[in-house]
Coordinates of N, CA and C in Angstrom, one line a residue:
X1 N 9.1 -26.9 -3.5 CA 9.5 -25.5 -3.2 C 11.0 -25.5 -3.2
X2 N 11.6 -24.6 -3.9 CA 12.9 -24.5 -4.2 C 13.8 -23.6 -3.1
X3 N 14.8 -23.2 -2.0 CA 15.2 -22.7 -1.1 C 16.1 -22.2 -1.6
X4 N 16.4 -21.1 -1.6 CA 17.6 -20.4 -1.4 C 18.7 -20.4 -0.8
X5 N 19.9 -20.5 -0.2 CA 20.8 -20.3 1.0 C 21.6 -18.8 0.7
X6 N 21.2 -17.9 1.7 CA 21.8 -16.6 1.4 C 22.6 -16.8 3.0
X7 N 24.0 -15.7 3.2 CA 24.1 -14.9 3.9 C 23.9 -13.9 4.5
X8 N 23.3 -13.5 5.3 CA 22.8 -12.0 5.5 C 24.1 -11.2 5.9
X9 N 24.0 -9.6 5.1 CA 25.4 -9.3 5.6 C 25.3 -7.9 5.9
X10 N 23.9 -7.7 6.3 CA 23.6 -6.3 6.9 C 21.9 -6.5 7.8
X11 N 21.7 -5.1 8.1 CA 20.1 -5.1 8.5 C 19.7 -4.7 7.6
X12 N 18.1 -5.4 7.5 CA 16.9 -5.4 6.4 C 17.0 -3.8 7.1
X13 N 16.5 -2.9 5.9 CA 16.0 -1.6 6.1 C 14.9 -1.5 5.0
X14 N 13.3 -0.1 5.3 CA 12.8 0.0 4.0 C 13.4 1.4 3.3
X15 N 13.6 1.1 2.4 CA 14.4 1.9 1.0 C 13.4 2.8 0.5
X16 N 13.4 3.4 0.1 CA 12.6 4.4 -1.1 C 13.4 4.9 -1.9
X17 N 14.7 6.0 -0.9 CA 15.4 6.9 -2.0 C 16.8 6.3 -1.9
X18 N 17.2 6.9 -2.8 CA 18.6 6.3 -3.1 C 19.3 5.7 -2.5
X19 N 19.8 4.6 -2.8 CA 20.7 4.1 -1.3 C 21.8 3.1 -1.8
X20 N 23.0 3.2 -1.7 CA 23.8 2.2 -1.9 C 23.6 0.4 -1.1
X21 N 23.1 0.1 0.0 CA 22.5 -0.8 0.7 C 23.7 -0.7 1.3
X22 N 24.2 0.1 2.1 CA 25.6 -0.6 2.7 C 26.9 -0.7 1.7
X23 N 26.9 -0.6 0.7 CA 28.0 -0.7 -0.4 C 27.3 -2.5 -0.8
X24 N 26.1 -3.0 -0.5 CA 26.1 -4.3 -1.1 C 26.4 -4.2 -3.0
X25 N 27.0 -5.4 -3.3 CA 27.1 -5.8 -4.3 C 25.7 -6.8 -4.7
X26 N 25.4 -7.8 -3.8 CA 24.1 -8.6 -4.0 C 22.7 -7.9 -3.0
X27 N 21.7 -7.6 -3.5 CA 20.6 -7.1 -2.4 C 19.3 -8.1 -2.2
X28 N 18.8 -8.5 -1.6 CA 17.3 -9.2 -1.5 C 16.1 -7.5 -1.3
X29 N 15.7 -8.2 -2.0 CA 14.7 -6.8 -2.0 C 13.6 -7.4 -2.1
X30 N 12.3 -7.1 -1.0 CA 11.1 -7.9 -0.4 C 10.5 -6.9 -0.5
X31 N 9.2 -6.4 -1.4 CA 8.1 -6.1 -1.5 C 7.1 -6.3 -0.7
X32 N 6.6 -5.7 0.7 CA 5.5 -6.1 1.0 C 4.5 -5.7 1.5
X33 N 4.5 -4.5 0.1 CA 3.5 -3.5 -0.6 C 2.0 -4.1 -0.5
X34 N 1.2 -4.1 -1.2 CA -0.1 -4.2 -1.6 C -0.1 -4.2 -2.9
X35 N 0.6 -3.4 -4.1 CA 1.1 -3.4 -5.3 C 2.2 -3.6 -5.4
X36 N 2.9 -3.4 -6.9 CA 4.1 -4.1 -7.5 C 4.8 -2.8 -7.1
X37 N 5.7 -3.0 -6.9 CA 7.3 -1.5 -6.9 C 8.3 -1.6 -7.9
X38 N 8.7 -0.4 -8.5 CA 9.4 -0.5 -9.3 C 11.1 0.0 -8.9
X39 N 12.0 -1.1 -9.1 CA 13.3 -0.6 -8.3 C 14.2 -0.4 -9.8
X40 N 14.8 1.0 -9.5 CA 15.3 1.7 -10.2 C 17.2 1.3 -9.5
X41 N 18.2 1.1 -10.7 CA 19.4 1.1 -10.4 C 19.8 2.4 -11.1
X42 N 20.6 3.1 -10.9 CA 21.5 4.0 -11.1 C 22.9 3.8 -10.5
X43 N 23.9 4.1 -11.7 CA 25.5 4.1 -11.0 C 26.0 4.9 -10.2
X44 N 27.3 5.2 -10.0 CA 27.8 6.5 -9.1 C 27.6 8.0 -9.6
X45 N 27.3 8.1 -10.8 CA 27.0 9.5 -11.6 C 25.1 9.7 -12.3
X46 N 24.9 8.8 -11.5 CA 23.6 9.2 -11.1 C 22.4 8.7 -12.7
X47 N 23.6 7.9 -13.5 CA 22.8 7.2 -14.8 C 22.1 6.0 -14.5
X48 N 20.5 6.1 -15.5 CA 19.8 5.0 -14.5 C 20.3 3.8 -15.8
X49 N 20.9 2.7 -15.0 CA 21.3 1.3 -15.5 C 20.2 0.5 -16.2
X50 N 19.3 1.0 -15.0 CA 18.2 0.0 -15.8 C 16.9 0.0 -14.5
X51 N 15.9 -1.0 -14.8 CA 14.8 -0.9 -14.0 C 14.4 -2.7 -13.8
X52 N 13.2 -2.7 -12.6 CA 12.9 -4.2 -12.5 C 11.5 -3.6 -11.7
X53 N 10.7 -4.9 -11.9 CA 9.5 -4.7 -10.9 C 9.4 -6.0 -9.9
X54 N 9.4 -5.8 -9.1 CA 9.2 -6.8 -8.3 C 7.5 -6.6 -7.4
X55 N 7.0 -7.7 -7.7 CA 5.5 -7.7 -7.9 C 5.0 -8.0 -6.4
X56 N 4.1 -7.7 -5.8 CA 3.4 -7.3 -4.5 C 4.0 -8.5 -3.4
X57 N 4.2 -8.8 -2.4 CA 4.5 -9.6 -1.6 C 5.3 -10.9 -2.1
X58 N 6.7 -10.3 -3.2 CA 7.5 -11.6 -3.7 C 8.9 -10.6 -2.9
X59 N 9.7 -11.5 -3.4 CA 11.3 -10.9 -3.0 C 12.1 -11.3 -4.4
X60 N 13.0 -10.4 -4.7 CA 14.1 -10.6 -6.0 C 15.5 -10.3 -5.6
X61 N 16.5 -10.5 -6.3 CA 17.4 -10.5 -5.6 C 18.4 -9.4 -7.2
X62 N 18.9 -8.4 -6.9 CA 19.7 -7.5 -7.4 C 20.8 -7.3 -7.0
X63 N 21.6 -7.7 -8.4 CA 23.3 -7.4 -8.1 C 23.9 -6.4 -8.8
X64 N 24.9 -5.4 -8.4 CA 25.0 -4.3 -8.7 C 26.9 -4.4 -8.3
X65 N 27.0 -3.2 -8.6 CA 28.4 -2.5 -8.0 C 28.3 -1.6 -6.4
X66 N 29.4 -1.8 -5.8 CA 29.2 -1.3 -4.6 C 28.6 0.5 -4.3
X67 N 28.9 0.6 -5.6 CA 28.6 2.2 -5.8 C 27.6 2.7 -6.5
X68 N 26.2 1.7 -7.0 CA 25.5 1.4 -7.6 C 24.3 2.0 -6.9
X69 N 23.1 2.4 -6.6 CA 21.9 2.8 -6.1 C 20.7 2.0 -6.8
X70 N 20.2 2.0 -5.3 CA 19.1 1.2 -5.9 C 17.9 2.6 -5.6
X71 N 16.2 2.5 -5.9 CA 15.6 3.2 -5.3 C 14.5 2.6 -5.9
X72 N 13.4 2.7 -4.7 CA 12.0 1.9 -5.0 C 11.2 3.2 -5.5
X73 N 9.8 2.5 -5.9 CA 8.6 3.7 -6.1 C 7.9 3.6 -5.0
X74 N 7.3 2.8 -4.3 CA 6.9 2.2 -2.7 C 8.0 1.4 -1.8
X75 N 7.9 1.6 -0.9 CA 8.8 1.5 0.6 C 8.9 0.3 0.4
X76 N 10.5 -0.3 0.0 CA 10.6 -2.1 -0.1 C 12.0 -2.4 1.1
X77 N 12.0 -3.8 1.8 CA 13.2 -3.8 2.5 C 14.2 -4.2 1.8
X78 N 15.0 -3.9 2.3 CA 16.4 -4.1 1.3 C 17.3 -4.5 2.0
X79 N 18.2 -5.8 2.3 CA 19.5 -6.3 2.7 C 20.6 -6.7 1.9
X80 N 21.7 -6.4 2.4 CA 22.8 -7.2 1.4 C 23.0 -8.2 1.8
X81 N 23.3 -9.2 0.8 CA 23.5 -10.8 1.1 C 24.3 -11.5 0.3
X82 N 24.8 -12.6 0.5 CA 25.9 -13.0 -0.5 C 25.7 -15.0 -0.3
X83 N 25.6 -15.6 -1.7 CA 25.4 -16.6 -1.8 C 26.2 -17.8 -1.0

C-alpha cells in the first residue's frame, strides 16, 4: 500500500454547492457516499473547466486555482492540503 504525505491546511467540510475550499489550490476530496459523485470545477466566471468522478468510498485529490470552484452531485468532504 502506497501512503501519501499531505499537509492539512484547513477543516474537512461536506461540499455540495460551490465552494472555493478556503481559496485551496490542492483539495482531497473523500467520497463517503454509497455511490460515485461527480465533482464539477468551474473558474471565477462561472465556466465549467472540466469534470471528475470520484467513485463511492475512495478519495482523489484536485488542483485548481485559488478562485476555482469545485461542486459535488452528493455531499463529499473537501480539505485543502499541500504536499
Amino acid at each position: 500500500m502506497v501512503s501519501t504525505i499531505i499537509k492539512v491546511l484547513g477543516t474537512e467540510a461536506s461540499v455540495t454547492t460551490a465552494s472555493t475550499v478556503g481559496g485551496a489550490k490542492l483539495v482531497r476530496v473523500y467520497n463517503s457516499n454509497g455511490s460515485d459523485a461527480l465533482i464539477t470545477v468551474t473558474d471565477a466566471s462561472s465556466t465549467v473547466i472540466g469534470t471528475v468522478t470520484v467513485k463511492a468510498g475512495t478519495h482523489e485529490y484536485v488542483a485548481k486555482n485559488s478562485t476555482d470552484t469545485l461542486t459535488a452531485s452528493a455531499a463529499c468532504k473537501m480539505v485543502s492540503v499541500a504536499h
